[in-house]
Coordinates of C-alpha atoms in Angstrom, one line a residue:
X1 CA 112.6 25.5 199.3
X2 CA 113.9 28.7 201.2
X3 CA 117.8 29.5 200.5
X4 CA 118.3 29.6 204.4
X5 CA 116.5 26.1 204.9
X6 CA 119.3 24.9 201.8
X7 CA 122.4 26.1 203.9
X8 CA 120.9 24.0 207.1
X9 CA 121.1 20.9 205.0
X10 CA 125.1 22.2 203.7
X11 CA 126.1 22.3 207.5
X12 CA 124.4 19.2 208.3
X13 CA 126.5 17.5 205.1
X14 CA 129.2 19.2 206.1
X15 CA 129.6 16.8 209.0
X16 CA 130.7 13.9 207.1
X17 CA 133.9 15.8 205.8
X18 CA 136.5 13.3 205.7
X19 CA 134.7 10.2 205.9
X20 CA 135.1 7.8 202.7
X21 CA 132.4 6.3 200.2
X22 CA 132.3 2.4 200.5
X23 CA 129.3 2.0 198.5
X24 CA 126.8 4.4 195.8
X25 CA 123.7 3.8 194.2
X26 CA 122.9 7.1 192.1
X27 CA 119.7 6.7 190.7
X28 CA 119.5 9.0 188.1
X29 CA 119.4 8.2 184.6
X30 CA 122.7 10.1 183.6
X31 CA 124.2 9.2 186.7
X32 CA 123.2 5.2 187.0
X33 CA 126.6 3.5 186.3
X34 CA 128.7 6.1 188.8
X35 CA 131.1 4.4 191.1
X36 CA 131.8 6.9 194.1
X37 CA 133.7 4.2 195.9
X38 CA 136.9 5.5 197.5
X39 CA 136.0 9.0 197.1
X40 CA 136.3 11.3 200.5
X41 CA 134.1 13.8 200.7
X42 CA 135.7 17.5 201.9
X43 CA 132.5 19.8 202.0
X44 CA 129.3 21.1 201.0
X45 CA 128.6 24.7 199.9
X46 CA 125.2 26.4 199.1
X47 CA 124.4 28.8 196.5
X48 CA 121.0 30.0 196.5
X49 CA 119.1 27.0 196.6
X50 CA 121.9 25.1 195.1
X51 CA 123.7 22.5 197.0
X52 CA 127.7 21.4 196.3
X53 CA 128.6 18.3 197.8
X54 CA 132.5 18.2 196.8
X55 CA 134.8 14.8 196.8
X56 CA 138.0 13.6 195.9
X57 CA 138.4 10.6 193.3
X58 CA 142.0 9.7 192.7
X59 CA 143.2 12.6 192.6
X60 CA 139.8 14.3 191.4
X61 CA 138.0 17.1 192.8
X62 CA 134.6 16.3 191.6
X63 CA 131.4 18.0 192.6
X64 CA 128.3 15.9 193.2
X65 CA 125.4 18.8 192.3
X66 CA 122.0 19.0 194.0
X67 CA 118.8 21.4 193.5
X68 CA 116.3 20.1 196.0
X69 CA 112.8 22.3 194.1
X70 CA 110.1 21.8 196.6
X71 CA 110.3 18.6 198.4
X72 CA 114.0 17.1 197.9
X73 CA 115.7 16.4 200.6
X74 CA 119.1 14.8 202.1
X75 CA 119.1 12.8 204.9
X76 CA 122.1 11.4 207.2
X77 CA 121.2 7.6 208.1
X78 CA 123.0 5.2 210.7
X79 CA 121.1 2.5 210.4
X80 CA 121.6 -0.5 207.7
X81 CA 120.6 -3.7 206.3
X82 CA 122.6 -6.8 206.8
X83 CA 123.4 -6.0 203.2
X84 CA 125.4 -2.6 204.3
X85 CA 122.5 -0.9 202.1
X86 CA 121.1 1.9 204.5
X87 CA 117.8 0.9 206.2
X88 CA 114.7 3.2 204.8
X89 CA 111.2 2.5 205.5
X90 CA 109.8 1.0 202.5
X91 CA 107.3 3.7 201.9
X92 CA 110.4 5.6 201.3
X93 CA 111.7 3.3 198.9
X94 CA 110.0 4.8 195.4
X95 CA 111.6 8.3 196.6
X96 CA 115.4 6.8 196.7
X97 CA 117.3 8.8 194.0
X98 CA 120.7 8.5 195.8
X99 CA 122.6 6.4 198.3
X100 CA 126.0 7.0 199.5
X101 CA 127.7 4.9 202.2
X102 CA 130.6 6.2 204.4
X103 CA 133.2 4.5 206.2
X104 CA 131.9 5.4 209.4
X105 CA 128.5 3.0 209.9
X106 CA 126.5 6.4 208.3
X107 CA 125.0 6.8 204.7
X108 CA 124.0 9.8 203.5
X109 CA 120.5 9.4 201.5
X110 CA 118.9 11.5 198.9
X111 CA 115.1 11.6 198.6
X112 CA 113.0 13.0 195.8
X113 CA 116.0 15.0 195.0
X114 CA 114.7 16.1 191.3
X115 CA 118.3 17.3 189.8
X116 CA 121.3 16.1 190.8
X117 CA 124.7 15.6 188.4
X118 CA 128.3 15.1 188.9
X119 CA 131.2 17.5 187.4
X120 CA 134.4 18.5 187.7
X121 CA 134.7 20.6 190.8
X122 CA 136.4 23.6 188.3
X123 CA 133.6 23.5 186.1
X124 CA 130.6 24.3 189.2
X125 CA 130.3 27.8 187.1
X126 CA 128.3 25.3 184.8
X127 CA 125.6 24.9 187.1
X128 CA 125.5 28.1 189.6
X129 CA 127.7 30.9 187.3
X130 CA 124.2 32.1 186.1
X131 CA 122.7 32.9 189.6
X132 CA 123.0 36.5 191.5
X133 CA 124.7 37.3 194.6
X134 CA 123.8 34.3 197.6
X135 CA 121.9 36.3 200.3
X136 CA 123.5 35.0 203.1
X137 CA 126.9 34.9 201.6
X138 CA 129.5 35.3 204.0
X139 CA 128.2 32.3 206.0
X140 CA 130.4 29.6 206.2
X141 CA 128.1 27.1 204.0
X142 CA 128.1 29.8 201.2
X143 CA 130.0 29.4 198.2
X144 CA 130.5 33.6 198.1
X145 CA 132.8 35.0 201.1
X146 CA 130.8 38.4 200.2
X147 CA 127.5 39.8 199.4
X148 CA 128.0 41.9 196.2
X149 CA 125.2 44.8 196.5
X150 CA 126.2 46.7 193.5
X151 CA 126.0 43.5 191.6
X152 CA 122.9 42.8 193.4
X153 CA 121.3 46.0 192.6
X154 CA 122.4 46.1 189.2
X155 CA 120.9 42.9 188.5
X156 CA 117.5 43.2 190.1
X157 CA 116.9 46.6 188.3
X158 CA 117.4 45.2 185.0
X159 CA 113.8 45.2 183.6
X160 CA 112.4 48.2 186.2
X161 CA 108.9 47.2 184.3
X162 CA 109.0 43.7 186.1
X163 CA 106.8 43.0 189.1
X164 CA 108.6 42.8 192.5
X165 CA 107.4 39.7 193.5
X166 CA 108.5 37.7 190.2
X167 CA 111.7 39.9 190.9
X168 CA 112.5 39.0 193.8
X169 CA 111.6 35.3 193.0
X170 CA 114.5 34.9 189.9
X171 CA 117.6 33.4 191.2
X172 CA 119.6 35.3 188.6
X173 CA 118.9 38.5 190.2
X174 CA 119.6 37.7 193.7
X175 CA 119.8 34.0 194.8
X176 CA 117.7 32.2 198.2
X177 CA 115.0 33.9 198.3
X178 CA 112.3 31.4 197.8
X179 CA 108.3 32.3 197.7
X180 CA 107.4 33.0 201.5
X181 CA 110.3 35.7 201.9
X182 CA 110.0 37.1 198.9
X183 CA 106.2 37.5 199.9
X184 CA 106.5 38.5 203.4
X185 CA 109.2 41.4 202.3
X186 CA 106.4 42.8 200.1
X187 CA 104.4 43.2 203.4
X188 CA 107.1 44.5 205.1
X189 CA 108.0 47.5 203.1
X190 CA 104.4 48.0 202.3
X191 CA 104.6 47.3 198.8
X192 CA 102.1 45.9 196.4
X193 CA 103.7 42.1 195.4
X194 CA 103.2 43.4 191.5
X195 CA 104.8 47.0 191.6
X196 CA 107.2 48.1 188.8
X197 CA 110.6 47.1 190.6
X198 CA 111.7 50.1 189.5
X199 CA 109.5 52.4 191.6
X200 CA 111.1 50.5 194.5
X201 CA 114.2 51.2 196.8
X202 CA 115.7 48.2 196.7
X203 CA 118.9 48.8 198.9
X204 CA 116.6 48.5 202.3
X205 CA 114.6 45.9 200.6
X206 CA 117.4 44.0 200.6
X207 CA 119.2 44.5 203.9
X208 CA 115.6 43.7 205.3
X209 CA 115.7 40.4 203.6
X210 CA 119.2 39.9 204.5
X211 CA 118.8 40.1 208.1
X212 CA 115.8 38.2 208.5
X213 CA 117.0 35.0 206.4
X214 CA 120.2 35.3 208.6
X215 CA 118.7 35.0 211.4
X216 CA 116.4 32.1 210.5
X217 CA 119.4 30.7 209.3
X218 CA 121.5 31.2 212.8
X219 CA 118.3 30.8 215.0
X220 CA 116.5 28.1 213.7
X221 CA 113.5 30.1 214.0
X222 CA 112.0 28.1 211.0
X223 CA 111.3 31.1 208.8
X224 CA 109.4 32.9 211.3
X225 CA 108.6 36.5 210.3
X226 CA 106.5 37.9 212.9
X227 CA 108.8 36.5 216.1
X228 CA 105.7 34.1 216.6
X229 CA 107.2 30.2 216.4
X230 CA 103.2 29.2 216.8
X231 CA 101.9 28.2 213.4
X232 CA 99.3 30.0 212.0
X233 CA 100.5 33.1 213.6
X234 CA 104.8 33.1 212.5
X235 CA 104.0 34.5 209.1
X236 CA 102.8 38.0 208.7
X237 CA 100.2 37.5 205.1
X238 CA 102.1 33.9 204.0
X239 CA 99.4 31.5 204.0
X240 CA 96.5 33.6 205.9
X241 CA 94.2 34.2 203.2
X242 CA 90.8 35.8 204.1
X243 CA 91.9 36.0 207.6
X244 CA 92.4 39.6 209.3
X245 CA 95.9 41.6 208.9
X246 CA 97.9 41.8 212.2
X247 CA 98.5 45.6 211.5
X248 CA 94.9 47.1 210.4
X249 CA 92.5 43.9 210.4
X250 CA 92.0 44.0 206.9
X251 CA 91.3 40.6 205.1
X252 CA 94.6 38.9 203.7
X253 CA 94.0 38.4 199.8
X254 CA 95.5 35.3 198.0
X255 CA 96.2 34.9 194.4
X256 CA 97.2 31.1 193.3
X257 CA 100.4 30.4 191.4
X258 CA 100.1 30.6 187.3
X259 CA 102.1 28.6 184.4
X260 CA 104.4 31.4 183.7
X261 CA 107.6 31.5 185.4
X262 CA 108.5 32.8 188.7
X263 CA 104.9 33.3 189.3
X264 CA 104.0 32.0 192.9
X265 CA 101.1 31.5 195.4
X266 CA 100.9 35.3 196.2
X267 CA 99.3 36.9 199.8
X268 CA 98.8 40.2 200.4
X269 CA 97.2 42.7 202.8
X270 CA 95.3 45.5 199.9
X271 CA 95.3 47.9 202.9
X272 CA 99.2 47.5 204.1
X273 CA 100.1 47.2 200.5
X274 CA 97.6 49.2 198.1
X275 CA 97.9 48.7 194.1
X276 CA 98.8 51.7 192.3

């Protein structure tokens, strides 16, 4: 999942600020004997594709933890059972992995959600300290009030042997960039997705990426990176294997995802984006 798509679903949990937990059915196996009940809920901040969901427990801030991978998801529901439980289709059912009723007649309802842990609110540096600069820090469901460049840069540059793609892929060098804008930036500044990330001027790079995850974010454009909303034509190379370049006709190329990590579904236009 896409770091801007991960700060939609902070703003939209973000609404239930101030509302109280009446009833909580975690069910993960480290979590499965958790009682939320009483605990308010103040906010939730993103980091990357991170999500912090923060409560107070008697007089504990306490930090309900959340990586939603590729098909996680939280979801605000209104309606319920007779029981109070909130009312899910039953197809739904085997995907429950958290339920958390309000105060307010809403529930707030994870599905698939593949990690998810509770800590001390102090202690978050546990499970986001190792991640680089947010991209869209200094939006207000970012856990950063600033985008650190230097850091930024010094962190992406470590190994300048290391393909850009895969680079640009690692949270720990910069975090929220998920596969289809680190892809489509490759287009964009014309580079080959496996060049040395040292042969590349990353400064621009970045403030490309920067701007256009912004404004998907602030938009809702829905990660749109030609300005097309139509599918099959709002994605520059993402997803258009074999079919012809929008700058020189030239036949997209596609290579599939391997075991090793941070190596992605990969499209590229060889004529926009020669290899060395």
């Amino acid at each position: 999942m896409e770091g801007d798509a991960v700060h939609r679903a902070a703003a939209r949990l973000s609404t239930l600020a101030g509302a109280t937990v009446v009833r909580s059915d975690l069910r993960h196996a480290a979590l499965a004997t958790v009682d939320l009940r009483g605990a308010v809920l103040a906010e939730t901040k993103a980091h990357g594709k991170h999500l912090l969901t923060r409560l107070r427990l008697r007089d504990r801030d306490l930090t309900l933890h959340s990586h939603l991978r590729m098909d996680g998801s939280w979801t605000i529901v209104r309606k319920h059972r007779p029981d109070g439980r909130p009312a899910l289709p039953r197809h739904l059912l085997p995907q429950l992995r958290a339920a958390i009723t309000l105060d307010d007649d809403r529930s707030l309802v994870g599905l698939g959600v593949p990690v998810l842990a509770l800590l001390d609110t102090r202690e978050e540096h546990r499970v986001v300290g190792h991640l680089g600069p947010d991209v869209l820090a200094e939006q207000p469901t970012a856990t950063q009030e600033h985008f650190d460049l230097d850091e930024a840069l010094a962190r992406l540059g470590k190994d300048p042997h290391r393909p850009l793609v895969e680079t640009l892929l690692d949270q720990r060098g910069v975090a929220g960039f998920g596969n289809l804008w680190a892809v489509e930036l490759c287009f964009l500044r014309g580079r080959w997705p496996w060049t040395p990330v040292g042969e590349v001027e990353l400064e621009p790079l970045l403030a490309l990426g920067r701007k256009m995850i912004t404004h998907s974010l602030e938009h809702g454009t829905g990660m749109t990176t030609t300005g097309v909303k139509r599918r099959g034509q709002n994605h520059w190379v993402t997803g258009r294997s074999n079919r012809p370049c929008y700058r020189c006709g030239t036949l997209i190329r596609f290579r599939p995802a391997t075991g090793a990590m941070h190596a992605r579904e990969v499209w590229w236009c060889p004529s926009c984006q020669p290899a060395p």
